[in-house]
Amino acid sequence: MNLLLVRPKPFQNESATGDLLRLAEGNGFTSMHDLDFLAARAAGSDGLERVSAMLGGTSVTGLRGAITRFPSLKADDPGGLEQQFWNGRRPRCCPACLASDPYWRASWDVEIVAACPSHRAELLDLCGNCHQPLSWKRSHIAACNCGASLSGMPIVPAPVGCIAVSRFVCAVLEDAPGASQICALSSPFDRLCARDLLTLCTFLGGYACNDGSRPTKIADLHKMSVARAISQAAGDALIDWPVGYHSLLGRLISKGCSAAYSARLTKRFGYFYTALYKRFGDKQFDFLRHEFDSYIRKEWSGQLADRNRRLSESTRTEHKWVPLTTAARELGVKRNIVCSFINRGMLSGQIHSTTAGRISGTVRRDTLNSLCAEKARWLTLAETRSALHLSRKGAYALLKSGKLRPVSGPTVDGRTIWRFSATDVAALGPQLLGHLANSKNRGSVAQTDDGGKQR
Ligand SMILES: [Zn+2]
Ligand SMILES: [Zn+2]
């Protein structure tokens, strides 16, 4: 077996593939293919063990990342993070980091990481000189196959979302106590392990960038252009928690809306809603569902039914939007009358008609409660006439002139009996009876004065 003569010292959290490239470079090989060729004849169950044997038994420690491109060097991430999260196809780097220390950071190999948190710069996966994608099949750690120095490539400022995600990924990879305190994200994420965090970022980023279909797999995430968009969207949803997350939920609702209006949660949020409660059903993701619940409580103007058992009971019962049917039942009127109340501004609500002509909609709970209370005090025409001291003829004249406005009745909603709001009638009283009322008041003052004198 061939022993390697030169052993460059590995760095903590160095990319496993990057470390092997430095090893190949240090031993004068033209590329990692040579190392791969030699490893084929070494003993060991994976690439890292074979390399360790070639180094005379020195163990290779502190490295992270899966090695995938070279058959005899293949190895899983020594830190145990599944291969699906690593980008073995197209390496990325931060030129400024390479300039200060020429080794490959493990975080650059994480597929969704698109920025360097130290330099707030975008990672680079294309050579600025030959414009070819970077490759692991090269001879120098800090140079492209065309000979251009990677550390000399221009720095591009990264979007804040990308920086936030990379900062948090770096912290979980390093798993250093207090590492999360320096990151831009706040506490709910501190409890997530690398696998959970990356799954969540891919999920949020995937939904934010997706056109509405179920984004289970994101194509070409190994390309910087795709990773940048996904990572930025995921970071935007996580920073300033829960503001960014709520605005993502708002966008998901409007996407669901564009297809066909539906007041049902499952229709508007699609698989996102199911995933929140199934795929992210474990305790460590409580914060996601908690904020979904509070978003629904504040912003959702569709229906909530008892079947939405996943939401908290208080959200379901205190939910401020109720279906037209419920409003109609509580008011004791038909649904079309509820619609007319909405159209006349007596209720806050929304009405939608489907292409099939079916009417659906929701009513805000607080306005429904006030209207129910108000409706209990509605006056008939006879009661109104009596309150305003009007003759039948006088009442119809006022009705015709529009001064006396019914809330229900033949010209309003087709009902046979006129109804008037007690509040409206009370307000109309002083206008109509101003003079009379004044003289009456004077009379009552005089009486009181008299009474006072008599005592
Ligand atoms: Zn950097
Ligand atoms: Zn190049």
CSV table of C-alpha atoms in Angstrom, one decimal, residues 189-351:
chain,number,residue,atom,x,y,z
A,189,PHE,CA,-34.4,27.9,16.1
A,190,ASP,CA,-31.8,27.3,18.9
A,191,ARG,CA,-33.4,24.0,19.7
A,192,LEU,CA,-33.2,22.6,16.1
A,193,CYS,CA,-30.5,20.2,15.1
A,194,ALA,CA,-28.8,20.6,11.7
A,195,ARG,CA,-31.2,18.1,10.0
A,196,ASP,CA,-34.3,19.8,11.4
A,197,LEU,CA,-33.1,23.3,10.5
A,198,LEU,CA,-32.1,22.3,6.9
A,199,THR,CA,-35.4,20.5,6.4
A,200,LEU,CA,-37.3,23.6,7.6
A,201,CYS,CA,-35.3,26.0,5.5
A,202,THR,CA,-35.9,23.9,2.4
A,203,PHE,CA,-39.6,23.6,3.2
A,204,LEU,CA,-40.1,27.4,3.8
A,205,GLY,CA,-37.9,28.4,0.9
A,206,GLY,CA,-39.5,25.9,-1.4
A,207,TYR,CA,-43.0,27.1,-0.6
A,208,ALA,CA,-42.0,30.8,-0.9
A,209,CYS,CA,-40.4,30.4,-4.3
A,210,ASN,CA,-42.9,27.8,-5.6
A,211,ASP,CA,-45.8,28.6,-8.0
A,212,GLY,CA,-48.3,26.8,-5.9
A,213,SER,CA,-47.7,23.1,-6.6
A,214,ARG,CA,-46.2,20.9,-3.8
A,215,PRO,CA,-42.5,21.6,-3.6
A,216,THR,CA,-41.3,18.3,-2.2
A,217,LYS,CA,-38.1,18.3,-4.2
A,218,ILE,CA,-36.3,21.4,-5.4
A,219,ALA,CA,-34.6,20.9,-8.8
A,220,ASP,CA,-31.0,22.1,-9.2
A,221,LEU,CA,-30.5,23.3,-5.6
A,222,HIS,CA,-26.8,22.5,-6.2
A,223,LYS,CA,-26.7,25.6,-8.4
A,224,MET,CA,-26.0,28.9,-6.7
A,225,SER,CA,-28.7,30.6,-8.6
A,226,VAL,CA,-31.3,28.2,-7.2
A,227,ALA,CA,-29.8,28.0,-3.7
A,228,ARG,CA,-29.6,31.8,-3.5
A,229,ALA,CA,-33.4,32.2,-4.1
A,230,ILE,CA,-34.4,29.3,-1.8
A,231,SER,CA,-32.0,30.4,1.0
A,232,GLN,CA,-33.0,34.0,0.7
A,233,ALA,CA,-36.7,33.2,1.0
A,234,ALA,CA,-36.2,30.8,3.9
A,235,GLY,CA,-34.1,33.4,5.7
A,236,ASP,CA,-36.7,36.1,5.1
A,237,ALA,CA,-39.3,33.8,6.6
A,238,LEU,CA,-37.2,33.2,9.7
A,239,ILE,CA,-35.6,36.6,10.5
A,240,ASP,CA,-37.5,39.0,12.7
A,241,TRP,CA,-39.5,36.0,13.9
A,242,PRO,CA,-42.5,35.8,13.5
A,243,VAL,CA,-43.0,38.8,11.2
A,244,GLY,CA,-41.3,37.2,8.2
A,245,TYR,CA,-43.1,33.9,8.7
A,246,HIS,CA,-46.5,35.7,8.9
A,247,SER,CA,-45.8,37.5,5.7
A,248,LEU,CA,-44.9,34.2,4.0
A,249,LEU,CA,-48.3,32.8,5.2
A,250,GLY,CA,-50.0,35.9,3.7
A,251,ARG,CA,-48.3,35.2,0.4
A,252,LEU,CA,-49.3,31.5,0.5
A,253,ILE,CA,-52.9,32.6,1.0
A,254,SER,CA,-52.9,34.9,-2.0
A,255,LYS,CA,-51.3,32.2,-4.1
A,256,GLY,CA,-54.1,29.8,-3.0
A,257,CYS,CA,-56.5,32.5,-3.8
A,258,SER,CA,-55.4,33.0,-7.4
A,259,ALA,CA,-56.6,29.4,-8.3
A,260,ALA,CA,-60.1,29.6,-7.1
A,261,TYR,CA,-61.4,31.3,-4.1
A,262,SER,CA,-61.9,29.0,-1.2
A,263,ALA,CA,-62.6,29.9,2.4
A,264,ARG,CA,-61.2,26.6,3.6
A,265,LEU,CA,-57.8,26.4,5.2
A,266,THR,CA,-56.8,23.2,3.5
A,267,LYS,CA,-57.6,24.6,0.1
A,268,ARG,CA,-55.8,27.9,0.6
A,269,PHE,CA,-52.7,26.6,2.2
A,270,GLY,CA,-52.6,23.2,0.4
A,271,TYR,CA,-50.0,20.7,1.5
A,272,PHE,CA,-48.3,23.4,3.6
A,273,TYR,CA,-51.1,23.1,6.2
A,274,THR,CA,-50.9,19.3,6.3
A,275,ALA,CA,-47.1,19.4,6.4
A,276,LEU,CA,-47.1,21.8,9.4
A,277,TYR,CA,-49.1,19.3,11.4
A,278,LYS,CA,-47.6,16.0,10.1
A,279,ARG,CA,-44.1,16.4,8.8
A,280,PHE,CA,-43.3,19.1,11.3
A,281,GLY,CA,-45.5,17.6,14.0
A,282,ASP,CA,-42.7,17.0,16.5
A,283,LYS,CA,-42.3,19.0,19.6
A,284,GLN,CA,-39.2,20.9,18.4
A,285,PHE,CA,-41.4,22.5,15.7
A,286,ASP,CA,-44.1,23.7,18.1
A,287,PHE,CA,-43.1,27.3,17.4
A,288,LEU,CA,-44.1,26.9,13.7
A,289,ARG,CA,-47.6,25.7,14.5
A,290,HIS,CA,-48.0,28.1,17.3
A,291,GLU,CA,-47.3,31.1,15.0
A,292,PHE,CA,-49.5,29.6,12.3
A,293,ASP,CA,-52.3,29.4,14.8
A,294,SER,CA,-51.8,33.0,15.9
A,295,TYR,CA,-51.6,34.2,12.2
A,296,ILE,CA,-55.0,32.5,11.6
A,297,ARG,CA,-56.4,34.1,14.6
A,298,LYS,CA,-55.3,37.6,13.5
A,299,GLU,CA,-55.6,37.5,9.7
A,300,TRP,CA,-57.7,34.7,8.4
A,301,SER,CA,-61.0,35.9,6.9
A,302,GLY,CA,-62.1,32.5,5.7
A,303,GLN,CA,-64.1,29.9,7.6
A,304,LEU,CA,-63.0,27.8,10.5
A,305,ALA,CA,-64.9,24.8,11.4
A,306,ASP,CA,-64.8,22.3,14.2
A,307,ARG,CA,-63.1,20.0,11.7
A,308,ASN,CA,-60.0,22.2,11.8
A,309,ARG,CA,-59.0,20.3,15.0
A,310,ARG,CA,-55.4,21.0,14.4
A,311,LEU,CA,-55.9,24.7,15.5
A,312,SER,CA,-56.2,25.5,19.1
A,313,GLU,CA,-59.7,25.5,20.5
A,314,SER,CA,-59.6,29.2,21.4
A,315,THR,CA,-58.7,30.0,17.8
A,316,ARG,CA,-61.6,28.0,16.5
A,317,THR,CA,-64.1,29.3,19.0
A,318,GLU,CA,-63.0,33.0,19.1
A,319,HIS,CA,-62.2,33.1,15.4
A,320,LYS,CA,-63.5,36.4,14.2
A,321,TRP,CA,-64.8,35.4,10.8
A,322,VAL,CA,-67.8,33.1,10.5
A,323,PRO,CA,-69.6,31.7,7.5
A,324,LEU,CA,-72.7,33.4,6.0
A,325,THR,CA,-74.8,30.4,7.1
A,326,THR,CA,-73.9,30.9,10.7
A,327,ALA,CA,-74.6,34.6,10.5
A,328,ALA,CA,-78.0,33.9,8.9
A,329,ARG,CA,-78.9,31.4,11.6
A,330,GLU,CA,-77.9,33.8,14.5
A,331,LEU,CA,-79.7,36.7,12.9
A,332,GLY,CA,-82.7,34.6,12.1
A,333,VAL,CA,-82.7,35.7,8.5
A,334,LYS,CA,-81.9,34.1,5.1
A,335,ARG,CA,-78.4,34.1,3.6
A,336,ASN,CA,-79.3,36.7,0.9
A,337,ILE,CA,-80.4,39.1,3.7
A,338,VAL,CA,-77.0,38.6,5.3
A,339,CYS,CA,-75.5,39.6,2.0
A,340,SER,CA,-77.7,42.6,1.8
A,341,PHE,CA,-76.5,43.6,5.3
A,342,ILE,CA,-72.9,43.3,4.1
A,343,ASN,CA,-73.6,45.3,1.0
A,344,ARG,CA,-75.2,48.0,3.1
A,345,GLY,CA,-72.3,48.2,5.5
A,346,MET,CA,-74.3,46.9,8.4
A,347,LEU,CA,-72.0,43.9,8.7
A,348,SER,CA,-68.3,43.6,7.8
A,349,GLY,CA,-67.9,40.7,5.6
A,350,GLN,CA,-67.0,39.4,2.2
A,351,ILE,CA,-69.1,37.7,-0.4
